[in-house]
Amino acid sequence: MSNAIQWVRSLVFNVQMYVAMLVVGIIYTPAAIISADGAVAACHAYCRYIRWSAGWMIGLKCEIRGEPPTDEVMVAPKHQSFLDVLMIYGAMPRGKFIFKAILKYAPIIGQFGLRIGCIPVDRGKRGAAIKKMVADVRAGRARPGQLIIYPQGTRIAPGVKAPYKIGTGALYRELGQPVVPVATNVGVFWPKRGVMRKPGTAVFEFLPRIEPGLEVPEFMRRLEDQIETACDRLNEEAGFHG
């Protein structure tokens, strides 16, 4: 298949992805107003739809490896594209994200995100933001479930090295919960920017847990090592060599 045809297919897929978000949002709004369970059901339905439509529209299959958690844990994924947000959330029963505060004003995403228990954080305030994030979680304002925090704070392209931020370590220390790292190679097929989506198989791998009790520097070292090592392996599997 030529790149031109794949680009057109990608454009159509991207447009319908946002149209579908609007449709799902409208359909599930009454249920989401009545109960947070309705918002969770909406998000899971949208995740399933995008996984299905990506498979036949752009030839991008998604594979989940490892065992997604169902208990009270922190989940620390590699972030490479919007698709990893959907696949990781869709693999777990009750995920809730630490997300940028500005997203709470985004149509549909913001409203449904807050309804399922996501916690907005102002990244510009750094230390104060970390303290508030920890306080919000500990005070129980976040609903029970799997707390998802991106340890690098933003999308990072395959092969690019970027620091792991201390907010994940602060939550690990304060909450005393196991942390499940997640690796992916989705950025090889779904870049951070641009229209083009490549066919192939994007893998999302839930890695062995890091149990509570480590000192924060050792925890951060293990977290980064596990995720980056697994991502390098998955990138090579997808044909990306840096």
Short mmCIF file of C-alpha atoms in Angstrom, two decimals, residues 53-210:
data_model
loop_
_atom_site.label_atom_id
_atom_site.label_comp_id
_atom_site.label_asym_id
_atom_site.label_seq_id
_atom_site.Cartn_x
_atom_site.Cartn_y
_atom_site.Cartn_z
CA SER A 53 -11.75 0.77 14.04
CA ALA A 54 -7.94 1.13 14.05
CA GLY A 55 -7.66 -2.52 13.06
CA TRP A 56 -9.68 -2.31 9.85
CA MET A 57 -9.32 1.35 8.91
CA ILE A 58 -5.55 1.80 9.20
CA GLY A 59 -4.33 -1.77 9.74
CA LEU A 60 -3.11 -1.09 13.28
CA LYS A 61 -3.74 -3.99 15.63
CA CYS A 62 -3.31 -3.74 19.41
CA GLU A 63 -1.92 -6.48 21.63
CA ILE A 64 -2.06 -6.48 25.44
CA ARG A 65 0.67 -8.48 27.17
CA GLY A 66 1.16 -9.25 30.82
CA GLU A 67 -1.61 -9.07 33.40
CA PRO A 68 -3.52 -5.79 33.74
CA PRO A 69 -4.17 -5.03 37.42
CA THR A 70 -7.65 -5.08 38.89
CA ASP A 71 -6.77 -4.09 42.48
CA GLU A 72 -5.71 -0.83 44.14
CA VAL A 73 -2.37 -0.04 42.51
CA MET A 74 -0.52 2.73 40.74
CA VAL A 75 0.09 2.22 37.03
CA ALA A 76 3.10 3.95 35.45
CA PRO A 77 3.01 3.70 31.63
CA LYS A 78 5.26 4.93 28.88
CA HIS A 79 3.37 7.66 27.03
CA GLN A 80 3.85 7.86 23.26
CA SER A 81 0.46 8.68 21.75
CA PHE A 82 -3.26 9.08 22.41
CA LEU A 83 -3.74 5.40 21.62
CA ASP A 84 -1.76 4.25 24.66
CA VAL A 85 -4.14 6.27 26.86
CA LEU A 86 -7.10 4.34 25.44
CA MET A 87 -5.56 0.88 25.43
CA ILE A 88 -4.20 1.08 28.97
CA TYR A 89 -7.46 2.46 30.33
CA GLY A 90 -9.51 -0.10 28.41
CA ALA A 91 -7.47 -2.99 29.79
CA MET A 92 -8.36 -2.21 33.43
CA PRO A 93 -11.71 -2.10 35.24
CA ARG A 94 -11.44 1.26 37.00
CA GLY A 95 -8.56 3.38 35.79
CA LYS A 96 -8.19 7.05 36.70
CA PHE A 97 -5.50 9.38 35.40
CA ILE A 98 -3.34 12.08 36.83
CA PHE A 99 -3.78 14.58 33.98
CA LYS A 100 -2.92 18.14 33.02
CA ALA A 101 -5.29 20.61 34.67
CA ILE A 102 -6.09 22.29 31.35
CA LEU A 103 -7.67 19.06 30.10
CA LYS A 104 -10.55 19.40 32.53
CA TYR A 105 -11.84 22.19 30.27
CA ALA A 106 -11.65 20.05 27.11
CA PRO A 107 -15.07 19.07 25.73
CA ILE A 108 -16.11 15.50 26.62
CA ILE A 109 -12.60 14.44 27.71
CA GLY A 110 -12.59 16.85 30.63
CA GLN A 111 -16.10 16.18 31.85
CA PHE A 112 -15.91 12.40 31.57
CA GLY A 113 -12.36 12.41 32.96
CA LEU A 114 -13.46 14.18 36.13
CA ARG A 115 -16.50 11.91 36.40
CA ILE A 116 -14.40 8.73 36.40
CA GLY A 117 -12.13 10.15 39.10
CA CYS A 118 -9.18 11.64 37.20
CA ILE A 119 -7.10 14.14 39.15
CA PRO A 120 -6.11 17.41 37.43
CA VAL A 121 -2.63 18.73 38.20
CA ASP A 122 -1.10 22.10 37.34
CA ARG A 123 2.32 21.01 36.15
CA GLY A 124 3.63 24.58 36.12
CA LYS A 125 3.62 24.80 39.92
CA ARG A 126 5.93 21.80 40.37
CA GLY A 127 6.43 21.30 44.12
CA ALA A 128 3.03 22.72 45.02
CA ALA A 129 1.40 20.59 42.35
CA ILE A 130 2.99 17.43 43.74
CA LYS A 131 1.82 18.26 47.27
CA LYS A 132 -1.72 18.91 46.07
CA MET A 133 -1.72 15.75 43.96
CA VAL A 134 -0.66 13.64 46.93
CA ALA A 135 -3.18 15.40 49.19
CA ASP A 136 -6.04 14.86 46.71
CA VAL A 137 -5.33 11.14 46.44
CA ARG A 138 -4.79 10.61 50.17
CA ALA A 139 -7.89 12.57 51.12
CA GLY A 140 -10.01 10.13 49.15
CA ARG A 141 -11.32 12.63 46.63
CA ALA A 142 -10.19 10.21 43.93
CA ARG A 143 -12.42 7.16 43.55
CA PRO A 144 -11.01 3.66 44.21
CA GLY A 145 -9.32 2.04 41.25
CA GLN A 146 -6.07 1.94 39.34
CA LEU A 147 -4.27 5.30 39.54
CA ILE A 148 -2.49 6.00 36.23
CA ILE A 149 0.39 8.47 36.21
CA TYR A 150 2.79 9.03 33.31
CA PRO A 151 6.23 9.15 34.95
CA GLN A 152 7.70 11.32 32.20
CA GLY A 153 4.69 13.64 32.20
CA THR A 154 4.26 13.88 28.43
CA ARG A 155 4.44 11.94 25.17
CA ILE A 156 7.94 10.75 24.33
CA ALA A 157 8.81 9.46 20.85
CA PRO A 158 10.53 6.06 20.50
CA GLY A 159 14.29 6.33 20.90
CA VAL A 160 14.12 9.72 22.64
CA LYS A 161 15.44 9.87 26.20
CA ALA A 162 13.68 12.14 28.69
CA PRO A 163 13.82 12.34 32.50
CA TYR A 164 11.43 10.53 34.79
CA LYS A 165 9.75 13.06 37.08
CA ILE A 166 9.69 12.82 40.85
CA GLY A 167 5.90 13.06 41.16
CA THR A 168 5.58 9.31 40.61
CA GLY A 169 8.13 8.70 43.36
CA ALA A 170 6.26 11.02 45.72
CA LEU A 171 3.02 9.11 45.23
CA TYR A 172 4.82 5.78 45.60
CA ARG A 173 6.25 6.88 48.95
CA GLU A 174 3.05 8.44 50.28
CA LEU A 175 0.47 5.89 49.13
CA GLY A 176 2.42 2.71 49.86
CA GLN A 177 0.87 0.94 46.87
CA PRO A 178 2.51 -1.42 44.36
CA VAL A 179 3.39 0.17 41.03
CA VAL A 180 2.78 -1.59 37.71
CA PRO A 181 5.07 -0.27 34.95
CA VAL A 182 3.77 -0.43 31.37
CA ALA A 183 5.89 -0.45 28.22
CA THR A 184 4.75 0.12 24.64
CA ASN A 185 5.96 0.59 21.08
CA VAL A 186 2.83 2.38 19.85
CA GLY A 187 4.85 5.48 18.94
CA VAL A 188 6.46 3.54 16.10
CA PHE A 189 3.05 3.36 14.41
CA TRP A 190 1.23 6.38 15.87
CA PRO A 191 3.63 9.36 16.10
CA LYS A 192 3.33 12.18 18.60
CA ARG A 193 2.45 14.62 15.81
CA GLY A 194 1.14 14.40 12.29
CA VAL A 195 -1.68 12.62 10.47
CA MET A 196 0.07 9.42 9.37
CA ARG A 197 -0.73 6.16 11.18
CA LYS A 198 1.24 3.07 10.15
CA PRO A 199 -0.09 -0.49 9.95
CA GLY A 200 1.34 -3.12 12.26
CA THR A 201 0.88 -4.42 15.80
CA ALA A 202 1.21 -2.02 18.71
CA VAL A 203 2.07 -3.83 21.93
CA PHE A 204 1.13 -2.69 25.44
CA GLU A 205 2.96 -4.74 28.04
CA PHE A 206 2.13 -4.71 31.74
CA LEU A 207 5.42 -5.43 33.52
CA PRO A 208 6.14 -7.02 36.93
CA ARG A 209 5.07 -4.95 39.91
CA ILE A 210 7.41 -2.87 41.98
#
